[in-house]
Amino acid sequence: MKKTLCVAATMMFLGCGERVDSKLNSDLKPVHADEPGLLNPVTERVINGSIPKDGSYESVALLLSEANVSVAGGPASRRQLSICTATLISPSAILSAAHCVNELILKTAIERATGPDGKPLNAKIIGSIEFRVAFVRNLAELAANPASLLAVSRVDEHEDFALTKNPWAAFQKNPGKWHDVAIVHLAKPATGRRIQKLATAEQVNAEVSNASLGRQFAGYGLSDESNPQSAGTLMEGTAHLGEVGTNEFIAGADDAQVACHGDSGGPIYMDGTEDLQIGIASRINKKIGLGDIWDGITGNVKAPSCEVGLVYTRVDTYLDWIKKHVTDME
């Protein structure tokens, strides 16, 4: 049942874009655009977003996963699995969403990957999943300079992340308590880059009182939800806050610009600037129902539209947890 819930809940998540190197996986495609999988060389970006000006979002990073994957029992080869967004919060650590680094979610999606004919590929991850980080504006820049990929030494996923600790949280009304937060530690410090500052509870509580103010957000996600090829570039947008809870808040419902699949782990900021990050993109604002569980059992899972808005993890709620895991944080 836990894995079935994972299949259904995976549809809610925003993370997981497309892979970088088509030479390895040109014959594979995802089951759904919001799942990590064995994919073609595209990602996803902000719907109706715009390209940021030079010098902006210097702390925003591309988070990639990779592993050895066997298809139909064949020999395993190295594959790029998924893409998320993250922010540099210290010279040695980036902040992202727990589901971006959760092995159960990644492995479940890989096992459900299909080929061009829609038939299961019977793909399986062999060994461990590894993560890489890049501070690039688009995938073309990364392809031109593969040395810009930074190695990761370890990942700290929140111990109470819902799909690991309490999968039934998926049935609760949003905003909830999914604890969808993770720290990715770099093997070597990232030098010469802006460090993202995180908002405190006092700052966030003051911010949410002004619902009319648009909040900036950024990510590498879909620019056209109907076109999984609309991908690969860091984009920005503006969203308005909706309901606010103690651990999460909703933003972007009915806005023209909205974060979507591939933007998971990405930031949303306070006061219309990128000075202070108030949230981490988590999932589409849709509560899982019994029909979703049945679809997870039958394999007929469909990704919901991002137009209903997104659920963001409040960074202020997890500041103590973050500081506990990031010793060089200012």
XYZ file of C-alpha atoms in Angstrom:
330
model
C 0.000 0.000 0.000
C 2.837 2.378 0.826
C 4.207 2.030 -2.715
C 0.726 2.495 -4.201
C 0.380 5.731 -2.230
C 3.780 6.744 -3.536
C 2.641 6.209 -7.133
C -0.445 8.348 -6.592
C 1.374 11.011 -4.604
C 4.142 11.235 -7.186
C 1.572 12.803 -9.501
C 1.191 15.699 -7.081
C 4.866 16.535 -7.019
C 6.393 19.160 -9.267
C 9.896 17.805 -9.466
C 11.360 15.582 -11.948
C 12.029 16.979 -15.311
C 13.754 15.462 -18.217
C 17.234 14.115 -18.630
C 20.241 15.859 -20.035
C 22.051 13.393 -22.298
C 19.848 12.020 -25.077
C 22.527 9.586 -26.221
C 21.871 7.425 -23.174
C 18.099 7.506 -23.118
C 16.843 8.563 -26.537
C 14.548 5.533 -26.703
C 12.812 6.234 -23.402
C 10.110 8.582 -22.190
C 8.328 9.265 -18.882
C 4.980 7.852 -17.924
C 3.901 11.371 -16.998
C 5.626 14.712 -17.388
C 5.814 15.232 -13.631
C 7.521 11.936 -12.880
C 11.235 11.358 -12.804
C 12.043 8.778 -15.437
C 14.297 7.756 -18.263
C 13.673 10.750 -20.395
C 14.574 12.738 -23.485
C 16.881 15.792 -23.348
C 14.347 18.346 -22.190
C 13.167 19.645 -18.822
C 10.229 21.685 -17.659
C 9.915 25.327 -16.642
C 7.667 28.049 -15.265
C 4.386 28.330 -17.196
C 4.091 31.732 -18.909
C 7.281 32.772 -17.121
C 9.986 35.107 -18.350
C 13.754 34.827 -18.646
C 15.427 36.512 -15.663
C 17.777 39.422 -16.207
C 21.515 38.794 -16.029
C 22.845 38.682 -12.495
C 19.569 37.594 -10.918
C 18.881 34.321 -9.098
C 22.573 33.633 -8.591
C 21.708 31.293 -5.717
C 19.275 29.136 -7.749
C 20.641 25.764 -8.837
C 19.739 22.818 -11.021
C 19.555 19.543 -9.057
C 20.020 16.357 -11.104
C 19.869 12.686 -10.114
C 21.582 9.805 -11.878
C 21.992 6.058 -11.453
C 22.855 2.823 -13.211
C 19.647 1.567 -14.837
C 18.850 -1.798 -16.366
C 16.093 -2.001 -18.999
C 14.267 -5.299 -19.588
C 16.942 -7.203 -17.712
C 19.748 -5.894 -19.901
C 23.113 -4.605 -18.736
C 22.945 -1.486 -16.591
C 24.170 1.840 -17.960
C 24.472 5.294 -16.432
C 21.312 7.398 -16.825
C 20.149 10.834 -15.801
C 16.905 10.330 -13.890
C 15.330 13.624 -12.846
C 15.650 17.357 -12.407
C 14.644 19.686 -9.584
C 15.377 23.251 -8.536
C 17.269 24.294 -5.389
C 18.867 27.295 -3.668
C 22.358 27.781 -2.243
C 21.974 28.596 1.467
C 25.633 28.221 2.480
C 28.869 27.700 0.541
C 28.501 23.947 1.005
C 24.741 23.281 1.021
C 21.662 23.738 -1.144
C 18.046 23.680 -0.003
C 15.459 21.677 -1.935
C 12.418 19.408 -1.504
C 12.636 15.994 0.169
C 10.744 14.310 -2.668
C 13.491 15.404 -5.078
C 15.963 13.155 -3.279
C 13.644 10.423 -2.008
C 14.756 7.052 -3.382
C 11.301 5.438 -3.104
C 9.776 8.107 -5.350
C 12.610 7.961 -7.878
C 12.669 4.168 -8.020
C 8.879 3.909 -8.268
C 8.787 6.306 -11.217
C 11.655 4.527 -13.003
C 9.929 1.173 -12.615
C 6.818 2.662 -14.236
C 8.634 4.232 -17.201
C 7.340 3.345 -20.666
C 8.811 3.272 -24.162
C 7.612 5.190 -27.245
C 4.935 2.542 -27.780
C 3.517 3.109 -24.306
C 4.566 -0.335 -23.094
C 6.452 -0.781 -19.801
C 10.234 -0.776 -20.160
C 10.735 -2.933 -17.086
C 13.442 -0.544 -15.991
C 15.209 -0.948 -12.659
C 17.780 1.105 -10.789
C 20.890 -0.896 -9.948
C 22.854 0.328 -6.964
C 22.655 3.778 -5.448
C 21.255 7.059 -6.770
C 23.674 9.981 -6.962
C 22.997 13.701 -7.241
C 24.752 16.545 -9.042
C 24.294 20.315 -8.872
C 24.865 23.016 -11.498
C 24.518 26.794 -11.378
C 23.497 27.374 -14.990
C 20.849 29.401 -16.809
C 19.872 26.570 -19.151
C 20.740 23.035 -20.216
C 22.589 24.243 -23.288
C 25.017 26.036 -20.985
C 25.466 22.834 -18.991
C 26.031 20.767 -22.146
C 28.692 23.242 -23.291
C 30.443 23.092 -19.924
C 29.841 19.700 -18.254
C 32.645 20.486 -15.797
C 30.236 22.932 -14.146
C 28.418 19.971 -12.552
C 29.249 19.855 -8.833
C 29.505 16.601 -6.903
C 27.322 15.923 -3.863
C 28.742 14.339 -0.708
C 25.481 13.482 1.046
C 21.783 14.311 1.289
C 19.736 14.998 4.424
C 16.040 14.340 3.849
C 13.663 15.417 6.611
C 13.076 12.450 8.917
C 9.322 13.031 8.953
C 8.823 13.459 5.210
C 5.241 12.339 4.664
C 5.764 9.594 2.074
C 8.370 7.960 4.299
C 6.824 8.484 7.716
C 3.105 9.090 7.148
C 1.855 8.433 3.576
C -1.741 9.049 4.696
C -0.903 12.752 4.930
C -1.676 12.774 1.216
C -5.375 12.519 2.098
C -5.334 15.614 4.285
C -6.425 19.055 3.185
C -3.729 21.423 1.899
C -1.805 23.170 3.298
C -0.713 20.245 5.442
C 2.416 18.869 7.091
C 4.408 16.937 4.515
C 7.829 18.090 5.806
C 8.960 18.227 2.187
C 12.420 19.691 2.793
C 15.956 18.424 2.235
C 19.568 19.608 2.383
C 22.001 18.578 -0.354
C 25.635 18.873 0.726
C 28.244 19.759 -1.888
C 31.516 17.825 -1.965
C 33.355 21.132 -2.439
C 32.112 24.635 -1.534
C 30.550 26.730 -4.289
C 32.631 29.896 -4.445
C 31.765 33.339 -5.762
C 28.001 32.849 -5.620
C 25.272 34.670 -3.754
C 24.021 32.884 -0.639
C 20.248 32.840 -0.327
C 18.840 34.255 2.901
C 15.825 32.567 4.510
C 12.934 34.412 6.105
C 12.116 34.086 9.804
C 8.669 33.310 11.217
C 8.148 36.959 12.092
C 8.969 38.039 8.536
C 6.754 35.390 6.934
C 3.796 36.137 9.218
C 4.076 39.820 8.369
C 4.337 38.987 4.669
C 1.201 36.844 4.462
C -0.957 39.686 5.703
C -0.534 41.379 2.307
C -2.329 38.967 -0.022
C -2.417 41.437 -2.914
C 1.366 41.514 -3.315
C 2.842 39.296 -6.034
C 5.723 37.080 -4.923
C 8.562 36.161 -7.245
C 9.454 32.530 -7.803
C 11.951 30.762 -10.048
C 12.687 27.321 -11.443
C 13.583 25.109 -14.372
C 10.006 23.853 -14.936
C 7.397 23.771 -17.709
C 6.665 26.928 -19.669
C 3.813 25.140 -21.482
C 2.040 22.419 -19.510
C 0.844 20.716 -22.704
C 4.349 20.591 -24.169
C 7.004 18.598 -22.265
C 9.550 19.941 -24.760
C 9.152 23.489 -23.390
C 12.128 23.143 -21.189
C 15.670 23.700 -20.063
C 15.855 27.360 -19.055
C 15.721 29.040 -15.662
C 12.540 31.120 -15.617
C 10.839 33.479 -13.187
C 7.229 34.326 -12.448
C 4.925 36.061 -9.990
C 2.364 34.338 -7.772
C -0.070 35.422 -5.073
C -0.409 33.718 -1.722
C -3.500 31.750 -0.829
C -4.227 29.836 2.362
C -1.351 29.778 4.845
C -0.741 26.992 7.367
C 1.870 26.452 10.055
C 4.089 24.254 7.845
C 2.985 25.095 4.309
C 1.141 27.650 2.211
C -0.591 27.722 -1.158
C 0.379 30.104 -3.960
C -0.358 30.607 -7.637
C -3.974 29.443 -7.848
C -5.580 31.137 -10.869
C -2.415 33.162 -11.572
C -1.296 33.447 -15.189
C 2.236 32.512 -14.173
C 2.671 29.368 -12.106
C 5.446 27.004 -11.145
C 4.959 23.499 -12.507
C 6.581 20.119 -13.077
C 10.346 20.448 -12.790
C 10.214 23.414 -10.394
C 10.189 21.272 -7.237
C 12.533 22.476 -4.549
C 12.598 25.940 -6.086
C 12.175 29.186 -4.174
C 9.355 31.657 -3.733
C 10.337 34.999 -2.191
C 8.809 37.723 -0.047
C 8.054 41.384 -0.876
C 8.428 41.097 -4.649
C 12.217 40.658 -4.559
C 14.589 37.710 -4.273
C 16.184 38.929 -1.033
C 14.399 36.527 1.329
C 13.089 33.063 0.493
C 9.839 32.156 2.228
C 8.985 28.811 0.640
C 10.136 25.667 -1.181
C 8.013 24.392 -4.087
C 6.540 21.054 -3.035
C 3.525 19.782 -4.977
C 0.369 20.572 -6.899
C -2.495 21.704 -4.678
C -4.618 18.578 -4.968
C -5.660 16.204 -2.191
C -5.355 12.520 -3.094
C -8.643 10.623 -3.175
C -9.622 6.962 -3.356
C -9.793 7.254 -7.133
C -6.157 8.301 -7.214
C -5.203 5.256 -5.142
C -7.106 2.984 -7.523
C -5.339 4.630 -10.445
C -2.055 3.998 -8.663
C -2.921 0.301 -8.410
C -4.013 0.024 -12.044
C -1.226 2.226 -13.416
C -3.698 4.731 -14.889
C -2.307 7.745 -13.028
C -2.757 11.177 -14.565
C -0.912 14.301 -13.513
C -3.220 17.077 -12.278
C -2.993 20.554 -13.768
C -0.707 23.098 -12.148
C -3.416 25.765 -12.575
C -4.909 24.842 -9.193
C -1.845 26.353 -7.533
C 1.062 24.903 -5.652
C 1.825 23.937 -2.094
C 5.053 25.414 -0.724
C 6.938 24.347 2.390
C 7.460 27.281 4.782
C 11.199 27.744 5.325
C 10.745 29.533 8.663
C 9.073 26.477 10.207
C 12.155 24.417 9.428
C 14.901 26.948 10.201
C 16.091 25.061 13.284
C 16.164 21.798 11.332
C 18.031 23.453 8.462
C 20.619 25.062 10.744
C 21.145 21.741 12.503
C 22.180 20.175 9.196
C 24.098 23.131 7.736
C 26.979 24.048 10.012
C 28.377 26.853 7.831
C 25.081 28.690 7.409
C 25.240 32.386 8.310
